[in-house]
């Protein structure tokens, strides 16, 4: 278990918790409108209550808004020579926007971390399960085989098996410990595997057969995901070429020609803005393509 660490956080959890005490009532009310946060915190392995996390996020977001106002107000009033009311409006508006954006992102952050953990689990799950199946087939008990996989360096799956081993050694039945792991995980592959194992244990059937079936299903599904991504990649490559080559060159030329026909010259700043917008679209496309890639180690 661990405490949350937010992106661009200013205060640590302990400091934010002390300062955020004055917002405790407000945090409690806000937390009621984010019911899924409780489960996201558990899946992200954060040792915080829902109300504590909301206070933590709220305090850091308020400070970010205050810093934005402290920076923008002097720039607007002193350097840009705007009037005091206009400078106050700019500073307050910008700080309010930043506060809102960061607070929303912070509330969604545990879900993002939970999904990241799930992706890391899926990367090494097949290799970890193959090792587990091999050890069980060699006559090693399930408890010991899981403990061995936990020490084998299979990334996130080894970490999950390490927690499972601790639960079992502390006295929890294996089926209950497996169920707890499945409920805490966002990985549908791991959930499917664990429920198959639990059903086999409760039915008294051979767990090796269940593991082999699950491994074969996971491999087939991963291969299908790779083939699907390869087909999608043709479309994304075409779109990227359009925004990276066609639109900047042809679009820029057309803008210049059309502006001359309309007797309204294209300013340098407008052309730079056009190029920057094209670049940002390219970056967004690259990140989108990366996000579509199946999280599989091959």
PDB file of C-alpha atoms in Angstrom:
ATOM      1  CA  UNK A   1       0.000   0.000   0.000  1.00  0.00           C
ATOM      2  CA  UNK A   2       1.177   3.539  -0.663  1.00  0.00           C
ATOM      3  CA  UNK A   3       0.125   7.159  -0.438  1.00  0.00           C
ATOM      4  CA  UNK A   4      -0.968   8.958  -3.575  1.00  0.00           C
ATOM      5  CA  UNK A   5       1.425  11.206  -5.447  1.00  0.00           C
ATOM      6  CA  UNK A   6      -0.301  13.635  -7.757  1.00  0.00           C
ATOM      7  CA  UNK A   7       1.134  15.095 -10.970  1.00  0.00           C
ATOM      8  CA  UNK A   8       2.596  18.576 -10.270  1.00  0.00           C
ATOM      9  CA  UNK A   9       1.636  18.278  -6.610  1.00  0.00           C
ATOM     10  CA  UNK A  10       2.862  21.071  -4.329  1.00  0.00           C
ATOM     11  CA  UNK A  11       2.115  19.661  -0.885  1.00  0.00           C
ATOM     12  CA  UNK A  12       2.751  16.177   0.449  1.00  0.00           C
ATOM     13  CA  UNK A  13      -0.156  14.141   1.775  1.00  0.00           C
ATOM     14  CA  UNK A  14       0.610  14.913   5.434  1.00  0.00           C
ATOM     15  CA  UNK A  15       0.907  18.674   4.864  1.00  0.00           C
ATOM     16  CA  UNK A  16      -2.158  18.813   2.610  1.00  0.00           C
ATOM     17  CA  UNK A  17      -4.133  16.777   5.129  1.00  0.00           C
ATOM     18  CA  UNK A  18      -3.314  19.272   7.897  1.00  0.00           C
ATOM     19  CA  UNK A  19      -4.147  22.332   5.792  1.00  0.00           C
ATOM     20  CA  UNK A  20      -7.175  20.664   4.244  1.00  0.00           C
ATOM     21  CA  UNK A  21      -8.779  20.094   7.628  1.00  0.00           C
ATOM     22  CA  UNK A  22     -10.752  23.320   7.209  1.00  0.00           C
ATOM     23  CA  UNK A  23     -12.308  21.878   4.024  1.00  0.00           C
ATOM     24  CA  UNK A  24     -13.240  18.542   5.615  1.00  0.00           C
ATOM     25  CA  UNK A  25     -16.996  19.175   5.458  1.00  0.00           C
ATOM     26  CA  UNK A  26     -16.766  20.342   1.841  1.00  0.00           C
ATOM     27  CA  UNK A  27     -14.557  17.355   0.932  1.00  0.00           C
ATOM     28  CA  UNK A  28     -17.073  14.973   2.483  1.00  0.00           C
ATOM     29  CA  UNK A  29     -19.875  16.468   0.394  1.00  0.00           C
ATOM     30  CA  UNK A  30     -17.803  16.376  -2.811  1.00  0.00           C
ATOM     31  CA  UNK A  31     -16.756  12.758  -2.210  1.00  0.00           C
ATOM     32  CA  UNK A  32     -20.419  11.706  -2.211  1.00  0.00           C
ATOM     33  CA  UNK A  33     -20.648  12.830  -5.845  1.00  0.00           C
ATOM     34  CA  UNK A  34     -17.649  10.646  -6.807  1.00  0.00           C
ATOM     35  CA  UNK A  35     -18.743   7.173  -5.636  1.00  0.00           C
ATOM     36  CA  UNK A  36     -16.358   5.332  -7.958  1.00  0.00           C
ATOM     37  CA  UNK A  37     -13.360   7.052  -6.354  1.00  0.00           C
ATOM     38  CA  UNK A  38     -13.427   4.622  -3.412  1.00  0.00           C
ATOM     39  CA  UNK A  39     -12.856   1.624  -5.695  1.00  0.00           C
ATOM     40  CA  UNK A  40     -10.337   3.469  -7.875  1.00  0.00           C
ATOM     41  CA  UNK A  41      -8.236   4.201  -4.773  1.00  0.00           C
ATOM     42  CA  UNK A  42      -8.301   0.516  -3.811  1.00  0.00           C
ATOM     43  CA  UNK A  43      -7.358  -0.609  -7.333  1.00  0.00           C
ATOM     44  CA  UNK A  44      -4.575   2.007  -7.492  1.00  0.00           C
ATOM     45  CA  UNK A  45      -3.269   0.630  -4.155  1.00  0.00           C
ATOM     46  CA  UNK A  46      -3.572   3.995  -2.391  1.00  0.00           C
ATOM     47  CA  UNK A  47      -3.922   3.900   1.386  1.00  0.00           C
ATOM     48  CA  UNK A  48      -6.384   6.799   1.559  1.00  0.00           C
ATOM     49  CA  UNK A  49     -10.067   7.177   2.266  1.00  0.00           C
ATOM     50  CA  UNK A  50     -12.248   8.853  -0.350  1.00  0.00           C
ATOM     51  CA  UNK A  51     -12.659  12.012   1.758  1.00  0.00           C
ATOM     52  CA  UNK A  52      -8.914  12.231   2.515  1.00  0.00           C
ATOM     53  CA  UNK A  53      -8.062  11.998  -1.169  1.00  0.00           C
ATOM     54  CA  UNK A  54     -10.597  14.696  -2.104  1.00  0.00           C
ATOM     55  CA  UNK A  55      -9.087  17.040   0.539  1.00  0.00           C
ATOM     56  CA  UNK A  56      -5.596  16.182  -0.721  1.00  0.00           C
ATOM     57  CA  UNK A  57      -6.609  17.023  -4.308  1.00  0.00           C
ATOM     58  CA  UNK A  58      -8.584  20.137  -3.343  1.00  0.00           C
ATOM     59  CA  UNK A  59      -5.734  21.656  -1.311  1.00  0.00           C
ATOM     60  CA  UNK A  60      -3.171  21.150  -4.092  1.00  0.00           C
ATOM     61  CA  UNK A  61      -5.586  22.472  -6.739  1.00  0.00           C
ATOM     62  CA  UNK A  62      -6.294  25.628  -4.698  1.00  0.00           C
ATOM     63  CA  UNK A  63      -2.557  26.283  -4.323  1.00  0.00           C
ATOM     64  CA  UNK A  64      -1.997  25.832  -8.063  1.00  0.00           C
ATOM     65  CA  UNK A  65      -4.769  28.367  -8.729  1.00  0.00           C
ATOM     66  CA  UNK A  66      -3.235  30.815  -6.238  1.00  0.00           C
ATOM     67  CA  UNK A  67       0.206  30.467  -7.848  1.00  0.00           C
ATOM     68  CA  UNK A  68      -1.330  31.103 -11.283  1.00  0.00           C
ATOM     69  CA  UNK A  69      -2.990  34.291 -10.003  1.00  0.00           C
ATOM     70  CA  UNK A  70       0.251  35.438  -8.302  1.00  0.00           C
ATOM     71  CA  UNK A  71       2.148  35.050 -11.582  1.00  0.00           C
ATOM     72  CA  UNK A  72      -0.419  36.351 -14.075  1.00  0.00           C
ATOM     73  CA  UNK A  73      -1.721  39.397 -12.210  1.00  0.00           C
ATOM     74  CA  UNK A  74       1.690  41.193 -11.998  1.00  0.00           C
ATOM     75  CA  UNK A  75       2.445  40.266 -15.620  1.00  0.00           C
ATOM     76  CA  UNK A  76      -0.858  41.708 -16.807  1.00  0.00           C
ATOM     77  CA  UNK A  77      -0.842  44.821 -14.616  1.00  0.00           C
ATOM     78  CA  UNK A  78       2.862  45.645 -14.498  1.00  0.00           C
ATOM     79  CA  UNK A  79       4.291  44.460 -17.822  1.00  0.00           C
ATOM     80  CA  UNK A  80       1.284  44.452 -20.189  1.00  0.00           C
ATOM     81  CA  UNK A  81       0.080  47.753 -18.628  1.00  0.00           C
ATOM     82  CA  UNK A  82      -3.557  46.658 -18.429  1.00  0.00           C
ATOM     83  CA  UNK A  83      -5.971  48.313 -16.032  1.00  0.00           C
ATOM     84  CA  UNK A  84      -6.344  46.979 -12.498  1.00  0.00           C
ATOM     85  CA  UNK A  85      -9.881  45.566 -13.049  1.00  0.00           C
ATOM     86  CA  UNK A  86      -8.815  43.891 -16.313  1.00  0.00           C
ATOM     87  CA  UNK A  87      -5.705  42.411 -14.687  1.00  0.00           C
ATOM     88  CA  UNK A  88      -7.755  41.108 -11.753  1.00  0.00           C
ATOM     89  CA  UNK A  89     -10.242  39.522 -14.148  1.00  0.00           C
ATOM     90  CA  UNK A  90      -7.488  37.838 -16.164  1.00  0.00           C
ATOM     91  CA  UNK A  91      -5.734  36.545 -13.043  1.00  0.00           C
ATOM     92  CA  UNK A  92      -8.926  35.281 -11.404  1.00  0.00           C
ATOM     93  CA  UNK A  93     -10.239  33.684 -14.600  1.00  0.00           C
ATOM     94  CA  UNK A  94      -6.953  31.887 -15.318  1.00  0.00           C
ATOM     95  CA  UNK A  95      -6.579  30.699 -11.718  1.00  0.00           C
ATOM     96  CA  UNK A  96     -10.184  29.445 -11.669  1.00  0.00           C
ATOM     97  CA  UNK A  97      -9.672  27.548 -14.938  1.00  0.00           C
ATOM     98  CA  UNK A  98      -6.429  25.954 -13.699  1.00  0.00           C
ATOM     99  CA  UNK A  99      -7.975  25.085 -10.336  1.00  0.00           C
ATOM    100  CA  UNK A 100     -10.935  23.379 -12.040  1.00  0.00           C
ATOM    101  CA  UNK A 101      -8.778  21.486 -14.546  1.00  0.00           C
ATOM    102  CA  UNK A 102      -6.322  20.199 -11.950  1.00  0.00           C
ATOM    103  CA  UNK A 103      -9.060  19.246  -9.495  1.00  0.00           C
ATOM    104  CA  UNK A 104     -10.906  17.228 -12.158  1.00  0.00           C
ATOM    105  CA  UNK A 105      -7.662  15.546 -13.272  1.00  0.00           C
ATOM    106  CA  UNK A 106      -6.740  14.737  -9.670  1.00  0.00           C
ATOM    107  CA  UNK A 107     -10.133  13.120  -9.055  1.00  0.00           C
ATOM    108  CA  UNK A 108      -9.642  10.979 -12.184  1.00  0.00           C
ATOM    109  CA  UNK A 109      -5.994  10.215 -11.416  1.00  0.00           C
ATOM    110  CA  UNK A 110      -6.553   7.036  -9.299  1.00  0.00           C
ATOM    111  CA  UNK A 111      -8.548   5.535 -12.194  1.00  0.00           C
ATOM    112  CA  UNK A 112      -5.662   6.377 -14.551  1.00  0.00           C
ATOM    113  CA  UNK A 113      -3.168   4.695 -12.206  1.00  0.00           C
ATOM    114  CA  UNK A 114      -5.455   1.653 -11.851  1.00  0.00           C
ATOM    115  CA  UNK A 115      -5.609   1.324 -15.657  1.00  0.00           C
ATOM    116  CA  UNK A 116      -1.823   1.683 -15.881  1.00  0.00           C
ATOM    117  CA  UNK A 117      -1.364  -1.122 -13.334  1.00  0.00           C
ATOM    118  CA  UNK A 118      -3.837  -3.213 -15.336  1.00  0.00           C
ATOM    119  CA  UNK A 119      -1.847  -2.655 -18.552  1.00  0.00           C
ATOM    120  CA  UNK A 120       1.393  -3.628 -16.808  1.00  0.00           C
ATOM    121  CA  UNK A 121      -0.317  -6.772 -15.500  1.00  0.00           C
ATOM    122  CA  UNK A 122      -1.457  -7.780 -18.980  1.00  0.00           C
ATOM    123  CA  UNK A 123       2.076  -7.435 -20.359  1.00  0.00           C
ATOM    124  CA  UNK A 124       3.552 -10.276 -18.307  1.00  0.00           C
ATOM    125  CA  UNK A 125       0.449 -12.246 -17.338  1.00  0.00           C
ATOM    126  CA  UNK A 126       0.878 -15.049 -19.888  1.00  0.00           C
ATOM    127  CA  UNK A 127       4.545 -15.579 -18.959  1.00  0.00           C
ATOM    128  CA  UNK A 128       3.711 -15.631 -15.247  1.00  0.00           C
ATOM    129  CA  UNK A 129       0.856 -18.103 -15.774  1.00  0.00           C
ATOM    130  CA  UNK A 130       3.038 -20.363 -17.938  1.00  0.00           C
ATOM    131  CA  UNK A 131       5.632 -20.444 -15.161  1.00  0.00           C
ATOM    132  CA  UNK A 132       2.882 -21.176 -12.619  1.00  0.00           C
ATOM    133  CA  UNK A 133       1.511 -24.024 -14.768  1.00  0.00           C
ATOM    134  CA  UNK A 134       4.992 -25.486 -15.269  1.00  0.00           C
ATOM    135  CA  UNK A 135       5.681 -25.529 -11.536  1.00  0.00           C
ATOM    136  CA  UNK A 136       2.300 -27.068 -10.661  1.00  0.00           C
ATOM    137  CA  UNK A 137       2.849 -29.708 -13.359  1.00  0.00           C
ATOM    138  CA  UNK A 138       6.212 -30.477 -11.711  1.00  0.00           C
ATOM    139  CA  UNK A 139       4.471 -31.358  -8.447  1.00  0.00           C
ATOM    140  CA  UNK A 140       4.947 -28.074  -6.564  1.00  0.00           C
ATOM    141  CA  UNK A 141       1.974 -27.006  -4.450  1.00  0.00           C
ATOM    142  CA  UNK A 142      -0.142 -24.052  -5.607  1.00  0.00           C
ATOM    143  CA  UNK A 143       0.880 -21.922  -2.602  1.00  0.00           C
ATOM    144  CA  UNK A 144       4.584 -22.468  -3.218  1.00  0.00           C
ATOM    145  CA  UNK A 145       4.258 -22.057  -6.999  1.00  0.00           C
ATOM    146  CA  UNK A 146       2.564 -18.663  -6.522  1.00  0.00           C
ATOM    147  CA  UNK A 147       5.313 -17.640  -4.067  1.00  0.00           C
ATOM    148  CA  UNK A 148       7.971 -18.672  -6.624  1.00  0.00           C
ATOM    149  CA  UNK A 149       6.312 -16.608  -9.389  1.00  0.00           C
ATOM    150  CA  UNK A 150       6.205 -13.661  -6.965  1.00  0.00           C
ATOM    151  CA  UNK A 151      10.011 -13.880  -6.708  1.00  0.00           C
ATOM    152  CA  UNK A 152      10.616 -14.413 -10.442  1.00  0.00           C
ATOM    153  CA  UNK A 153      10.573 -10.812 -11.691  1.00  0.00           C
ATOM    154  CA  UNK A 154       7.476 -10.860 -13.905  1.00  0.00           C
ATOM    155  CA  UNK A 155       6.764  -7.191 -13.285  1.00  0.00           C
ATOM    156  CA  UNK A 156       3.357  -6.264 -11.928  1.00  0.00           C
ATOM    157  CA  UNK A 157       2.056  -9.852 -11.909  1.00  0.00           C
ATOM    158  CA  UNK A 158       4.874 -10.794  -9.507  1.00  0.00           C
ATOM    159  CA  UNK A 159       3.862  -7.885  -7.247  1.00  0.00           C
ATOM    160  CA  UNK A 160       0.241  -9.053  -7.235  1.00  0.00           C
ATOM    161  CA  UNK A 161       1.309 -12.622  -6.456  1.00  0.00           C
ATOM    162  CA  UNK A 162       3.501 -11.286  -3.648  1.00  0.00           C
ATOM    163  CA  UNK A 163       0.451  -9.644  -2.036  1.00  0.00           C
ATOM    164  CA  UNK A 164      -1.478 -12.876  -2.576  1.00  0.00           C
ATOM    165  CA  UNK A 165       1.274 -14.859  -0.836  1.00  0.00           C
ATOM    166  CA  UNK A 166       1.239 -12.475   2.139  1.00  0.00           C
ATOM    167  CA  UNK A 167      -2.535 -12.843   2.495  1.00  0.00           C
ATOM    168  CA  UNK A 168      -2.302 -16.643   2.406  1.00  0.00           C
ATOM    169  CA  UNK A 169       0.568 -16.741   4.901  1.00  0.00           C
ATOM    170  CA  UNK A 170      -1.385 -14.459   7.232  1.00  0.00           C
ATOM    171  CA  UNK A 171      -4.104 -17.117   7.424  1.00  0.00           C
ATOM    172  CA  UNK A 172      -6.524 -16.285   4.597  1.00  0.00           C
ATOM    173  CA  UNK A 173      -7.846 -19.254   2.565  1.00  0.00           C
ATOM    174  CA  UNK A 174      -6.387 -19.415  -0.946  1.00  0.00           C
ATOM    175  CA  UNK A 175      -9.813 -19.018  -2.596  1.00  0.00           C
ATOM    176  CA  UNK A 176     -10.596 -15.905  -0.525  1.00  0.00           C
ATOM    177  CA  UNK A 177      -7.158 -14.394  -1.220  1.00  0.00           C
ATOM    178  CA  UNK A 178      -7.593 -15.014  -4.962  1.00  0.00           C
ATOM    179  CA  UNK A 179     -11.057 -13.441  -4.889  1.00  0.00           C
ATOM    180  CA  UNK A 180      -9.663 -10.368  -3.117  1.00  0.00           C
ATOM    181  CA  UNK A 181      -6.969 -10.026  -5.807  1.00  0.00           C
ATOM    182  CA  UNK A 182      -9.562 -10.299  -8.596  1.00  0.00           C
ATOM    183  CA  UNK A 183     -11.818  -7.650  -7.046  1.00  0.00           C
ATOM    184  CA  UNK A 184      -8.921  -5.201  -6.629  1.00  0.00           C
ATOM    185  CA  UNK A 185      -7.656  -5.541 -10.199  1.00  0.00           C
ATOM    186  CA  UNK A 186      -8.806  -3.690 -13.318  1.00  0.00           C
ATOM    187  CA  UNK A 187      -7.319  -6.356 -15.611  1.00  0.00           C
ATOM    188  CA  UNK A 188     -10.079  -8.435 -17.164  1.00  0.00           C
ATOM    189  CA  UNK A 189      -7.490 -11.055 -18.159  1.00  0.00           C
ATOM    190  CA  UNK A 190      -6.361 -11.490 -14.558  1.00  0.00           C
ATOM    191  CA  UNK A 191      -9.966 -11.523 -13.345  1.00  0.00           C
ATOM    192  CA  UNK A 192     -10.835 -14.264 -15.830  1.00  0.00           C
ATOM    193  CA  UNK A 193      -7.809 -16.319 -14.789  1.00  0.00           C
ATOM    194  CA  UNK A 194      -8.479 -15.985 -11.071  1.00  0.00           C
ATOM    195  CA  UNK A 195     -12.180 -16.853 -11.335  1.00  0.00           C
ATOM    196  CA  UNK A 196     -11.311 -19.944 -13.371  1.00  0.00           C
ATOM    197  CA  UNK A 197      -8.856 -20.995 -10.662  1.00  0.00           C
ATOM    198  CA  UNK A 198     -11.409 -20.354  -7.895  1.00  0.00           C
ATOM    199  CA  UNK A 199     -14.098 -22.349  -9.717  1.00  0.00           C
ATOM    200  CA  UNK A 200     -11.682 -25.263 -10.206  1.00  0.00           C
ATOM    201  CA  UNK A 201     -10.703 -25.207  -6.535  1.00  0.00           C
ATOM    202  CA  UNK A 202     -14.326 -25.133  -5.352  1.00  0.00           C
ATOM    203  CA  UNK A 203     -15.359 -27.865  -7.801  1.00  0.00           C
ATOM    204  CA  UNK A 204     -12.388 -30.015  -6.811  1.00  0.00           C
ATOM    205  CA  UNK A 205     -11.184 -30.346 -10.408  1.00  0.00           C
ATOM    206  CA  UNK A 206      -7.596 -30.252 -11.661  1.00  0.00           C
ATOM    207  CA  UNK A 207      -6.332 -26.665 -11.607  1.00  0.00           C
ATOM    208  CA  UNK A 208      -3.732 -27.477 -14.292  1.00  0.00           C
ATOM    209  CA  UNK A 209      -6.457 -27.962 -16.898  1.00  0.00           C
ATOM    210  CA  UNK A 210      -8.091 -24.665 -15.964  1.00  0.00           C
ATOM    211  CA  UNK A 211      -4.765 -22.809 -16.176  1.00  0.00           C
ATOM    212  CA  UNK A 212      -3.909 -24.337 -19.557  1.00  0.00           C
ATOM    213  CA  UNK A 213      -7.329 -23.393 -20.942  1.00  0.00           C
ATOM    214  CA  UNK A 214      -6.997 -19.816 -19.691  1.00  0.00           C
ATOM    215  CA  UNK A 215      -3.457 -19.462 -21.086  1.00  0.00           C
ATOM    216  CA  UNK A 216      -4.575 -20.700 -24.525  1.00  0.00           C
ATOM    217  CA  UNK A 217      -7.521 -18.274 -24.492  1.00  0.00           C
ATOM    218  CA  UNK A 218      -5.295 -15.356 -23.477  1.00  0.00           C
ATOM    219  CA  UNK A 219      -2.725 -16.123 -26.182  1.00  0.00           C
ATOM    220  CA  UNK A 220      -5.464 -16.363 -28.836  1.00  0.00           C
ATOM    221  CA  UNK A 221      -7.055 -13.102 -27.695  1.00  0.00           C
ATOM    222  CA  UNK A 222      -3.699 -11.308 -27.631  1.00  0.00           C
ATOM    223  CA  UNK A 223      -2.943 -12.508 -31.167  1.00  0.00           C
ATOM    224  CA  UNK A 224      -6.351 -11.248 -32.302  1.00  0.00           C
ATOM    225  CA  UNK A 225      -5.653  -7.873 -30.670  1.00  0.00           C
ATOM    226  CA  UNK A 226      -2.305  -7.642 -32.471  1.00  0.00           C
ATOM    227  CA  UNK A 227      -3.935  -8.445 -35.840  1.00  0.00           C
ATOM    228  CA  UNK A 228      -6.695  -5.915 -35.177  1.00  0.00           C
ATOM    229  CA  UNK A 229      -4.132  -3.235 -34.289  1.00  0.00           C
ATOM    230  CA  UNK A 230      -2.127  -3.993 -37.454  1.00  0.00           C
ATOM    231  CA  UNK A 231      -5.246  -3.401 -39.566  1.00  0.00           C
ATOM    232  CA  UNK A 232      -6.077  -0.172 -37.712  1.00  0.00           C
ATOM    233  CA  UNK A 233      -2.505   1.036 -38.151  1.00  0.00           C
ATOM    234  CA  UNK A 234      -3.008   1.449 -41.910  1.00  0.00           C
ATOM    235  CA  UNK A 235      -5.765   4.015 -41.315  1.00  0.00           C
ATOM    236  CA  UNK A 236      -3.842   5.876 -38.596  1.00  0.00           C
ATOM    237  CA  UNK A 237      -0.726   5.983 -40.798  1.00  0.00           C
ATOM    238  CA  UNK A 238      -2.755   7.520 -43.626  1.00  0.00           C
ATOM    239  CA  UNK A 239      -4.253  10.127 -41.282  1.00  0.00           C
ATOM    240  CA  UNK A 240      -0.834  10.975 -39.905  1.00  0.00           C
ATOM    241  CA  UNK A 241       0.577  11.466 -43.420  1.00  0.00           C
ATOM    242  CA  UNK A 242      -2.332  13.789 -44.215  1.00  0.00           C
ATOM    243  CA  UNK A 243      -1.694  15.985 -41.156  1.00  0.00           C
ATOM    244  CA  UNK A 244       2.109  15.738 -41.315  1.00  0.00           C
ATOM    245  CA  UNK A 245       2.634  16.296 -45.057  1.00  0.00           C
ATOM    246  CA  UNK A 246      -0.496  17.158 -47.036  1.00  0.00           C
ATOM    247  CA  UNK A 247      -2.181  19.750 -44.829  1.00  0.00           C
ATOM    248  CA  UNK A 248       0.969  21.760 -43.865  1.00  0.00           C
ATOM    249  CA  UNK A 249       2.199  22.006 -47.476  1.00  0.00           C
ATOM    250  CA  UNK A 250      -0.998  22.132 -49.550  1.00  0.00           C
ATOM    251  CA  UNK A 251      -3.059  23.841 -46.845  1.00  0.00           C
ATOM    252  CA  UNK A 252      -0.419  26.505 -46.269  1.00  0.00           C
ATOM    253  CA  UNK A 253      -0.176  27.216 -49.992  1.00  0.00           C
ATOM    254  CA  UNK A 254      -3.962  27.453 -50.346  1.00  0.00           C
ATOM    255  CA  UNK A 255      -4.191  29.840 -47.390  1.00  0.00           C
ATOM    256  CA  UNK A 256      -1.640  32.165 -48.973  1.00  0.00           C
ATOM    257  CA  UNK A 257      -3.405  32.071 -52.374  1.00  0.00           C
ATOM    258  CA  UNK A 258      -6.891  32.558 -50.923  1.00  0.00           C
ATOM    259  CA  UNK A 259      -5.760  35.421 -48.707  1.00  0.00           C
ATOM    260  CA  UNK A 260      -4.321  37.223 -51.739  1.00  0.00           C
ATOM    261  CA  UNK A 261      -7.596  36.762 -53.659  1.00  0.00           C
ATOM    262  CA  UNK A 262      -9.570  38.086 -50.713  1.00  0.00           C
ATOM    263  CA  UNK A 263      -7.205  41.057 -50.493  1.00  0.00           C
ATOM    264  CA  UNK A 264      -6.425  40.188 -46.881  1.00  0.00           C
ATOM    265  CA  UNK A 265      -2.796  39.280 -46.387  1.00  0.00           C
ATOM    266  CA  UNK A 266      -1.978  36.285 -44.234  1.00  0.00           C
ATOM    267  CA  UNK A 267      -0.049  37.567 -41.238  1.00  0.00           C
ATOM    268  CA  UNK A 268       3.106  35.876 -40.003  1.00  0.00           C
ATOM    269  CA  UNK A 269       1.534  35.128 -36.624  1.00  0.00           C
ATOM    270  CA  UNK A 270      -1.506  33.480 -38.279  1.00  0.00           C
ATOM    271  CA  UNK A 271       0.730  31.263 -40.411  1.00  0.00           C
ATOM    272  CA  UNK A 272       2.811  30.267 -37.371  1.00  0.00           C
ATOM    273  CA  UNK A 273      -0.414  29.502 -35.488  1.00  0.00           C
ATOM    274  CA  UNK A 274      -1.506  27.279 -38.398  1.00  0.00           C
ATOM    275  CA  UNK A 275       1.792  25.358 -38.285  1.00  0.00           C
ATOM    276  CA  UNK A 276       1.660  25.008 -34.494  1.00  0.00           C
ATOM    277  CA  UNK A 277      -1.915  23.683 -34.698  1.00  0.00           C
ATOM    278  CA  UNK A 278      -0.808  21.131 -37.295  1.00  0.00           C
ATOM    279  CA  UNK A 279       2.088  20.062 -35.069  1.00  0.00           C
ATOM    280  CA  UNK A 280      -0.214  19.644 -32.054  1.00  0.00           C
ATOM    281  CA  UNK A 281      -2.588  17.494 -34.114  1.00  0.00           C
ATOM    282  CA  UNK A 282       0.366  15.299 -35.140  1.00  0.00           C
ATOM    283  CA  UNK A 283       1.437  14.878 -31.508  1.00  0.00           C
ATOM    284  CA  UNK A 284      -2.140  14.030 -30.518  1.00  0.00           C
ATOM    285  CA  UNK A 285      -2.344  11.432 -33.304  1.00  0.00           C
ATOM    286  CA  UNK A 286       0.955   9.834 -32.245  1.00  0.00           C
ATOM    287  CA  UNK A 287      -0.202   9.600 -28.629  1.00  0.00           C
ATOM    288  CA  UNK A 288      -3.546   8.171 -29.738  1.00  0.00           C
ATOM    289  CA  UNK A 289      -1.828   5.523 -31.883  1.00  0.00           C
ATOM    290  CA  UNK A 290       0.442   4.624 -28.957  1.00  0.00           C
ATOM    291  CA  UNK A 291      -2.571   4.287 -26.664  1.00  0.00           C
ATOM    292  CA  UNK A 292      -4.210   1.865 -29.115  1.00  0.00           C
ATOM    293  CA  UNK A 293      -1.203  -0.472 -29.124  1.00  0.00           C
ATOM    294  CA  UNK A 294      -1.944  -3.714 -27.247  1.00  0.00           C
ATOM    295  CA  UNK A 295       0.032  -3.868 -23.985  1.00  0.00           C
ATOM    296  CA  UNK A 296       1.640  -7.226 -24.703  1.00  0.00           C
ATOM    297  CA  UNK A 297       5.227  -8.419 -24.363  1.00  0.00           C
ATOM    298  CA  UNK A 298       6.169 -10.428 -27.446  1.00  0.00           C
TER     299      UNK A 298
END
